[in-house]
Amino acid sequence: MLTTLDLYNCFWLLLFVFTDIISTVEFNHTGELLATGDKGGRVVIFQREQESKNQVHRRGEYNVYSTFQSHEPEFDYLKSLEIEEKINKIRWLPQQNAAYFLLSTNDKTVKLWKVSERDKRPEGYNLKDEEGRLRDPATITTLRVPVLRPMDLMVEATPRRVFANAHTYHINSISVNSDYETYMSADDLRINLWNFEITNQSFNIVDIKPANMEELTEVITAAEFHPHHCNTFVYSSSKGTIRLCDMRASALCDRHTKFFEEPEDPSNRSFFSEIISSISDVKFSHSGRCIMTRDYLTVKVWDLNMENRPVETYQVHDYLRSKLCSLYENDCIFDKFECVWNGSDSVIMTGSYNNFFRMFDRNTKRDVTLEASRENSKPRAILKPRKVCVGGKRRKDEISVDSLDFSKKILHTAWHPSENIIAVAATNNLYIFQDKVN
């Protein structure tokens, strides 16, 4: 019997090449759709093929379903600042009918998109001719009953709501609440609560901006709602702390309910300590019992009932600890890596450099490093574990830490909500891996 970790070595590959750098990846709640956003403001949605008659037990691959321009570049004339079109986050809403809904955001504006299919068109207008031009009412002598005619399937993406003008700083997170009526958007200093039906007003639920900006000591880096309790959310900071807030306590949640922080070992303190302790991503487990955080070197799992230290700590690329100086000089130390759970919360995945991504099995404590690369991966190829050699004699299948390519980095990953299917964004390439058991 294969273990969970053995399955990772059986992943086969499906590759899509983008014209721009991918900035976010997100499966919908069923896993049938996968959305990506890029630096050019474009959203590409992939749909999973249905089961074929010849291979009933094998699910199909993901193919392009819809592509649309979500955001355009803008200019803030009051502040003389360009607002780039890069998609920072995409979040799906649960499907309620035949259409799909998703939120996408750039630095300033959140948009609600409706993605729907159309395979019929109306014909037989009375006031228009076949070309769509208005007819002279005097020439209309009979009335026709319009009919719907079949047409080639067309997928339409239409903006239903535009939530703008609520953030002074760059939006880093959006999160849909479990009541599916509200969502929140977070920037460096504030978190706002929105109702999906109201675009011209939001409620400020967190504000950490000091009266004097010179007293600013930390910024908000990520925020997420609890998966089941609509009153609870967490947000992380650049100081490596996590605050859990309860909206029932007060309208403004500046006073947290719980405060998660790991005490620092004074003997390990260095010039880079504060930078590498900054949390780049925070995620609730599907059960809602734990939260996972990613800082520069580690992934940590926190139990909601224990605030003083994490219950699990996983070293992602500890071999970079000796290279922090050069990573600081080339700005790589400020890279914001994301982390994801698998559907059962038993495995954690996060990215690294050289197109490596790491997986940690929480039950067996085993881990594996895999590579998403066009050079050594072909469709349906088996992924082999990779190892990084820190010093001494290097084996044939190992790669030296000095030869790692820091321009190739995996910041954005996503995991299918119920199956062993993962999406990995490596610069402008999207890799979708699926284990052969599926």
Coordinates of C-alpha atoms in Angstrom, one line a residue:
M1 CA 0.0 0.0 0.0
L2 CA 1.3 3.4 -1.0
T3 CA 1.8 6.0 1.7
T4 CA 0.7 9.6 1.2
L5 CA 4.3 10.6 0.6
D6 CA 4.9 7.8 -2.0
L7 CA 2.0 9.3 -4.0
Y8 CA 3.9 12.5 -4.5
N9 CA 6.6 10.7 -6.4
C10 CA 4.0 9.4 -8.8
F11 CA 2.7 12.8 -9.9
W12 CA 2.3 13.3 -13.6
L13 CA 2.5 16.7 -15.2
L14 CA 0.3 19.1 -17.2
L15 CA 2.0 22.3 -18.2
F16 CA 0.5 25.7 -19.3
V17 CA 2.7 28.6 -20.4
F18 CA 1.5 32.1 -19.7
T19 CA 2.5 35.4 -21.3
D20 CA 2.9 37.0 -18.0
I21 CA 4.1 36.1 -14.5
I22 CA 1.5 34.3 -12.5
S23 CA 0.6 36.1 -9.2
T24 CA -2.1 33.9 -7.7
V25 CA -3.6 30.3 -8.0
E26 CA -6.9 29.1 -6.6
F27 CA -9.1 26.0 -6.9
N28 CA -12.9 26.5 -6.5
H29 CA -14.8 24.6 -3.7
T30 CA -15.3 21.5 -5.8
G31 CA -12.0 21.5 -7.5
E32 CA -13.6 21.3 -11.0
L33 CA -12.3 24.8 -11.8
L34 CA -8.8 26.4 -11.3
A35 CA -8.3 30.1 -11.6
T36 CA -5.0 31.9 -12.0
G37 CA -4.2 35.6 -12.1
D38 CA -1.2 37.3 -13.5
K39 CA 0.8 40.6 -13.4
G40 CA -1.0 41.7 -16.6
G41 CA -4.4 41.8 -14.8
R42 CA -5.7 38.7 -16.6
V43 CA -7.6 35.9 -15.1
V44 CA -7.5 32.4 -16.7
I45 CA -9.9 29.7 -15.6
F46 CA -9.2 26.0 -16.3
Q47 CA -11.9 23.4 -16.2
R48 CA -11.5 19.7 -15.5
E49 CA -12.7 17.4 -18.3
Q50 CA -15.4 15.0 -17.4
E51 CA -14.9 11.2 -17.3
S52 CA -14.6 9.6 -20.7
K53 CA -16.5 6.5 -21.7
N54 CA -13.3 4.6 -22.4
Q55 CA -11.7 5.5 -19.1
V56 CA -14.6 5.7 -16.6
H57 CA -12.4 5.6 -13.5
R58 CA -9.9 8.2 -14.7
R59 CA -10.7 11.9 -14.4
G60 CA -9.8 14.2 -17.3
E61 CA -7.1 16.9 -17.5
Y62 CA -7.6 20.6 -16.9
N63 CA -8.1 22.7 -20.1
V64 CA -8.7 26.5 -20.6
Y65 CA -12.3 27.3 -19.8
S66 CA -12.3 31.1 -19.9
T67 CA -9.9 34.0 -20.1
F68 CA -10.8 37.6 -19.3
Q69 CA -9.1 40.9 -18.4
S70 CA -10.0 41.6 -14.7
H71 CA -8.1 44.8 -14.0
E72 CA -6.5 47.5 -16.1
P73 CA -3.6 49.8 -15.1
E74 CA -4.8 53.0 -13.5
F75 CA -3.3 56.3 -12.3
D76 CA -4.0 58.0 -8.9
Y77 CA -3.8 61.7 -9.8
L78 CA -4.1 62.8 -6.2
K79 CA -1.0 60.9 -5.2
S80 CA 0.7 60.8 -8.6
L81 CA 0.9 57.0 -8.3
E82 CA 0.5 54.3 -10.9
I83 CA -1.8 51.5 -9.8
E84 CA -0.7 48.3 -11.5
E85 CA -3.1 45.8 -12.8
K86 CA -1.5 42.7 -11.2
I87 CA -4.0 40.3 -9.6
N88 CA -3.0 39.9 -6.0
K89 CA -5.6 37.3 -4.9
I90 CA -8.6 35.3 -6.3
R91 CA -11.2 33.8 -4.1
W92 CA -14.1 31.6 -5.3
L93 CA -17.7 31.8 -3.9
P94 CA -19.5 28.5 -3.4
Q95 CA -21.6 27.7 -6.5
Q96 CA -25.3 28.4 -6.0
N97 CA -26.6 27.9 -9.5
A98 CA -25.3 27.3 -13.0
A99 CA -23.0 30.3 -12.9
Y100 CA -19.7 30.7 -11.0
F101 CA -18.7 33.7 -9.0
L102 CA -15.2 34.8 -7.9
L103 CA -13.5 37.8 -6.3
S104 CA -10.3 39.2 -7.8
T105 CA -8.3 42.1 -6.5
N106 CA -5.3 44.2 -7.4
D107 CA -3.7 46.7 -5.0
K108 CA -6.8 48.9 -4.7
T109 CA -10.0 47.5 -6.2
V110 CA -11.9 44.3 -5.6
K111 CA -14.2 43.0 -8.3
L112 CA -16.9 40.3 -8.2
W113 CA -17.1 38.4 -11.5
K114 CA -19.9 36.1 -12.8
V115 CA -18.7 33.4 -15.1
S116 CA -21.6 31.8 -17.0
E117 CA -22.2 29.6 -20.1
R118 CA -24.4 30.4 -23.1
D119 CA -25.3 27.9 -25.8
K120 CA -28.5 29.4 -27.1
R121 CA -29.3 32.7 -28.8
P122 CA -32.7 34.5 -29.2
E123 CA -33.9 35.0 -32.8
G124 CA -37.1 36.6 -34.2
Y125 CA -37.0 40.1 -32.8
N126 CA -39.9 42.3 -33.8
L127 CA -38.2 45.7 -33.4
K128 CA -34.8 44.7 -34.8
D129 CA -33.7 43.0 -38.1
E130 CA -31.3 40.1 -38.3
E131 CA -28.3 42.4 -38.2
G132 CA -29.5 44.0 -35.0
R133 CA -30.5 47.3 -36.5
L134 CA -33.7 49.0 -35.3
R135 CA -36.6 48.6 -37.8
D136 CA -39.0 51.4 -38.8
P137 CA -42.2 50.7 -36.8
A138 CA -44.2 51.7 -39.8
T139 CA -42.8 48.6 -41.7
I140 CA -43.8 46.2 -38.9
T141 CA -47.1 44.5 -40.1
T142 CA -46.9 41.2 -38.2
L143 CA -45.7 40.1 -34.8
R144 CA -43.3 37.2 -34.4
V145 CA -42.7 35.0 -31.3
P146 CA -38.9 35.0 -30.5
V147 CA -37.3 31.6 -30.3
L148 CA -34.0 30.3 -28.8
R149 CA -31.7 28.7 -31.3
P150 CA -28.7 26.5 -30.4
M151 CA -25.3 28.0 -30.8
D152 CA -21.7 27.1 -30.0
L153 CA -20.9 27.2 -26.3
M154 CA -19.7 30.5 -25.2
V155 CA -18.3 31.3 -21.7
E156 CA -18.9 34.9 -20.6
A157 CA -17.3 36.7 -17.7
T158 CA -19.1 39.8 -16.5
P159 CA -18.2 42.1 -13.6
R160 CA -21.2 42.2 -11.2
R161 CA -19.8 44.4 -8.4
V162 CA -16.8 46.7 -8.1
F163 CA -15.6 47.5 -4.6
A164 CA -13.3 50.5 -4.8
N165 CA -12.0 53.5 -2.9
A166 CA -11.7 51.8 0.5
H167 CA -7.9 51.2 0.8
T168 CA -5.2 53.7 1.1
Y169 CA -2.5 51.0 1.1
H170 CA -2.0 47.9 -1.1
I171 CA -4.5 45.1 -0.6
N172 CA -2.7 41.8 0.3
S173 CA -5.6 39.5 1.2
I174 CA -9.3 38.9 0.5
S175 CA -11.3 36.2 2.3
V176 CA -14.9 35.1 1.9
N177 CA -16.8 34.6 5.1
S178 CA -18.6 31.4 5.9
D179 CA -22.0 33.3 5.9
Y180 CA -21.3 33.9 2.1
E181 CA -22.8 37.4 2.5
T182 CA -19.7 39.2 3.5
Y183 CA -16.0 39.2 2.8
M184 CA -13.0 41.1 4.1
S185 CA -10.1 42.8 2.3
A186 CA -6.8 43.6 4.1
D187 CA -4.0 46.1 3.4
D188 CA -0.9 47.0 5.3
L189 CA -2.7 48.8 8.1
R190 CA -6.4 48.2 7.8
I191 CA -8.9 45.4 7.4
N192 CA -12.4 46.2 5.9
L193 CA -15.6 44.1 6.0
W194 CA -17.8 44.2 2.9
N195 CA -21.3 43.1 2.1
F196 CA -21.5 41.5 -1.4
E197 CA -24.6 43.7 -2.2
I198 CA -23.1 47.0 -1.1
T199 CA -20.2 48.5 -3.1
N200 CA -20.1 52.1 -1.8
Q201 CA -19.6 51.3 1.9
S202 CA -17.4 49.0 4.0
F203 CA -16.8 48.6 7.7
N204 CA -13.3 49.1 9.1
I205 CA -12.8 46.2 11.5
V206 CA -9.1 46.5 12.2
D207 CA -7.0 49.7 12.1
I208 CA -3.4 49.5 13.3
K209 CA -2.3 52.9 11.8
P210 CA -0.6 55.0 14.6
A211 CA -1.4 58.7 15.0
N212 CA 2.3 59.3 14.1
M213 CA 3.5 57.2 11.3
E214 CA 7.1 57.3 12.7
E215 CA 5.8 55.1 15.5
L216 CA 4.8 52.4 13.1
T217 CA 6.5 49.1 14.1
E218 CA 4.6 46.4 12.1
V219 CA 2.2 46.0 9.2
I220 CA -0.5 43.4 8.3
T221 CA 0.7 40.8 5.9
A222 CA -2.2 38.4 5.5
A223 CA -5.8 37.8 6.9
E224 CA -8.4 35.0 6.6
F225 CA -11.8 34.2 8.0
H226 CA -12.4 31.0 10.0
P227 CA -13.9 28.3 7.7
H228 CA -16.9 27.7 10.0
H229 CA -17.4 30.6 12.4
C230 CA -18.4 33.8 10.6
N231 CA -17.5 36.0 13.6
T232 CA -13.8 34.8 13.8
F233 CA -10.8 35.8 11.7
V234 CA -7.0 35.9 12.0
Y235 CA -4.4 38.3 10.6
S236 CA -0.6 38.0 10.6
S237 CA 2.0 40.7 10.9
S238 CA 5.5 41.5 9.8
K239 CA 6.7 40.9 13.3
G240 CA 5.9 37.2 13.1
T241 CA 2.8 37.4 15.3
I242 CA -0.8 36.2 14.7
R243 CA -3.9 37.8 16.1
L244 CA -7.3 36.0 16.3
C245 CA -10.2 38.4 16.5
D246 CA -13.9 38.0 17.4
M247 CA -16.3 40.4 15.8
R248 CA -18.9 39.7 18.5
A249 CA -16.6 41.4 21.1
S250 CA -16.6 44.8 19.4
A251 CA -17.2 46.5 16.1
L252 CA -13.5 47.5 15.9
C253 CA -11.3 44.5 16.5
D254 CA -8.1 46.3 17.4
R255 CA -8.1 44.3 20.6
H256 CA -7.5 40.7 19.7
T257 CA -9.0 37.7 21.4
K258 CA -5.9 35.6 21.1
F259 CA -2.3 36.4 20.4
F260 CA 0.1 33.8 18.9
E261 CA 3.8 34.4 19.1
E262 CA 6.8 32.2 19.5
P263 CA 9.5 33.5 21.9
E264 CA 12.7 34.3 20.2
D265 CA 15.9 32.6 21.1
P266 CA 18.4 35.5 22.0
S267 CA 21.3 33.4 20.9
N268 CA 20.0 33.1 17.3
R269 CA 19.2 36.8 16.9
S270 CA 20.9 38.5 14.0
F271 CA 20.4 41.5 11.7
F272 CA 18.0 39.5 9.6
S273 CA 15.9 38.0 12.4
E274 CA 13.0 40.5 12.1
I275 CA 12.9 40.2 8.3
I276 CA 12.8 36.4 8.2
S277 CA 10.2 36.2 11.0
S278 CA 7.7 38.2 9.0
I279 CA 4.7 36.0 8.1
S280 CA 3.9 36.0 4.4
D281 CA 0.8 33.7 4.6
V282 CA -1.7 32.5 7.1
K283 CA -4.3 29.7 6.5
F284 CA -6.9 28.0 8.7
S285 CA -7.0 24.3 8.4
H286 CA -10.2 22.9 6.8
S287 CA -11.3 21.7 10.3
G288 CA -10.8 25.1 11.8
R289 CA -8.8 23.7 14.6
C290 CA -5.4 24.9 13.5
I291 CA -3.7 27.8 11.6
M292 CA -0.7 27.5 9.5
T293 CA 1.8 30.3 8.9
R294 CA 4.7 30.7 6.5
D295 CA 7.7 32.9 7.2
Y296 CA 10.9 33.0 5.1
L297 CA 12.5 29.8 6.4
T298 CA 9.8 27.8 8.0
V299 CA 6.2 26.7 8.0
K300 CA 4.5 26.5 11.5
V301 CA 1.3 25.0 12.6
W302 CA -0.5 26.5 15.6
D303 CA -3.3 25.0 17.7
L304 CA -6.0 27.6 18.4
N305 CA -5.9 26.6 22.1
M306 CA -2.1 27.2 22.5
E307 CA -0.8 30.7 21.9
N308 CA 2.7 30.6 23.3
R309 CA 4.4 28.4 20.6
P310 CA 3.5 26.4 17.5
V311 CA 2.8 22.7 17.8
E312 CA 4.7 21.9 14.6
T313 CA 7.6 23.6 12.9
Y314 CA 8.9 22.5 9.5
Q315 CA 12.2 23.8 8.0
V316 CA 11.6 24.7 4.3
H317 CA 15.1 25.6 3.2
D318 CA 17.2 25.9 6.3
Y319 CA 20.3 25.6 4.0
L320 CA 19.7 29.3 3.0
R321 CA 20.4 30.5 6.6
S322 CA 24.1 31.0 5.7
K323 CA 23.2 33.0 2.6
L324 CA 20.9 35.6 4.1
C325 CA 23.3 38.4 3.4
S326 CA 23.3 37.8 -0.4
L327 CA 19.6 37.2 -0.3
Y328 CA 19.1 40.5 1.4
E329 CA 21.3 42.2 -1.3
N330 CA 19.2 40.8 -4.2
D331 CA 15.9 41.4 -2.3
C332 CA 15.0 37.7 -2.4
I333 CA 14.7 37.8 1.4
F334 CA 11.5 39.8 0.9
D335 CA 9.8 37.2 -1.2
K336 CA 6.3 36.2 0.0
F337 CA 5.8 32.5 -0.1
E338 CA 2.4 31.0 0.3
C339 CA 1.4 27.7 2.0
V340 CA -1.5 25.3 1.5
W341 CA -3.2 22.3 3.3
N342 CA -4.3 19.2 1.5
G343 CA -8.0 18.3 1.7
S344 CA -7.6 16.3 4.9
D345 CA -5.2 18.7 6.7
S346 CA -2.6 15.9 6.9
V347 CA -0.1 17.3 4.4
I348 CA 1.4 20.8 4.0
M349 CA 2.8 22.2 0.8
T350 CA 4.9 25.4 0.2
G351 CA 7.4 26.7 -2.4
S352 CA 11.1 27.4 -2.5
Y353 CA 13.8 28.5 -4.9
N354 CA 15.1 26.7 -8.0
N355 CA 11.5 25.8 -8.9
F356 CA 11.5 23.5 -5.8
F357 CA 8.4 22.9 -3.7
R358 CA 8.2 21.1 -0.4
M359 CA 5.7 18.8 1.1
F360 CA 5.5 17.8 4.8
D361 CA 3.4 14.8 6.0
R362 CA 2.1 15.8 9.5
N363 CA 1.4 12.1 10.5
T364 CA 4.7 10.5 9.5
K365 CA 6.9 13.6 9.8
R366 CA 8.4 12.7 6.4
D367 CA 9.1 15.4 3.9
V368 CA 10.0 15.6 0.2
T369 CA 11.4 18.2 -2.2
L370 CA 10.0 18.1 -5.8
E371 CA 10.9 20.2 -8.8
A372 CA 8.6 21.9 -11.3
S373 CA 10.7 22.3 -14.3
R374 CA 10.2 22.2 -18.1
E375 CA 13.7 20.9 -18.7
N376 CA 13.3 17.6 -16.8
S377 CA 9.5 17.1 -16.8
K378 CA 7.3 15.7 -19.5
P379 CA 3.6 15.0 -19.5
R380 CA 2.8 12.0 -17.3
A381 CA 6.4 11.9 -16.1
I382 CA 7.2 10.6 -12.7
L383 CA 8.5 13.3 -10.3
K384 CA 11.7 12.3 -8.5
P385 CA 12.7 13.8 -5.1
R386 CA 15.4 16.4 -5.2
K387 CA 18.0 17.0 -2.5
V388 CA 20.2 20.1 -1.8
C389 CA 23.8 19.5 -0.8
V390 CA 25.1 22.1 1.8
G391 CA 28.7 21.2 1.9
G392 CA 31.2 18.4 1.4
K393 CA 31.0 15.9 -1.4
R394 CA 28.0 16.2 -3.7
R395 CA 26.2 13.0 -4.9
K396 CA 25.1 12.6 -8.4
D397 CA 21.4 13.3 -7.8
E398 CA 22.0 16.2 -5.5
I399 CA 22.2 19.9 -6.3
S400 CA 24.7 22.3 -4.5
V401 CA 23.2 25.2 -2.5
D402 CA 25.6 27.4 -4.4
S403 CA 24.1 26.5 -7.8
L404 CA 20.5 27.3 -6.8
D405 CA 18.7 29.7 -9.2
F406 CA 17.0 32.3 -7.0
S407 CA 15.2 33.9 -10.0
K408 CA 13.2 30.7 -10.3
K409 CA 10.9 30.7 -7.3
I410 CA 7.5 29.1 -6.5
L411 CA 5.5 31.6 -4.5
H412 CA 2.0 30.5 -5.3
T413 CA 0.5 27.0 -4.9
A414 CA -2.9 25.4 -4.6
W415 CA -4.3 22.0 -3.6
H416 CA -7.5 20.4 -4.8
P417 CA -10.0 20.4 -1.9
S418 CA -10.5 16.6 -2.0
E419 CA -8.0 14.9 -4.3
N420 CA -4.2 14.6 -4.7
I421 CA -4.1 17.3 -7.4
I422 CA -1.9 20.3 -7.0
A423 CA -1.2 23.5 -9.0
V424 CA 2.2 25.1 -8.8
A425 CA 3.0 28.5 -10.4
A426 CA 6.6 28.8 -11.4
T427 CA 7.1 32.4 -12.8
N428 CA 5.0 32.3 -16.0
N429 CA 4.5 28.5 -16.1
L430 CA 1.6 26.7 -14.4
Y431 CA 2.2 23.1 -13.5
I432 CA -0.7 20.8 -12.6
F433 CA 0.3 17.5 -11.0
Q434 CA -1.9 14.6 -10.3
D435 CA -1.0 11.2 -8.8
K436 CA -1.5 8.1 -10.9
V437 CA -3.8 6.6 -8.4
N438 CA -6.5 9.1 -9.6

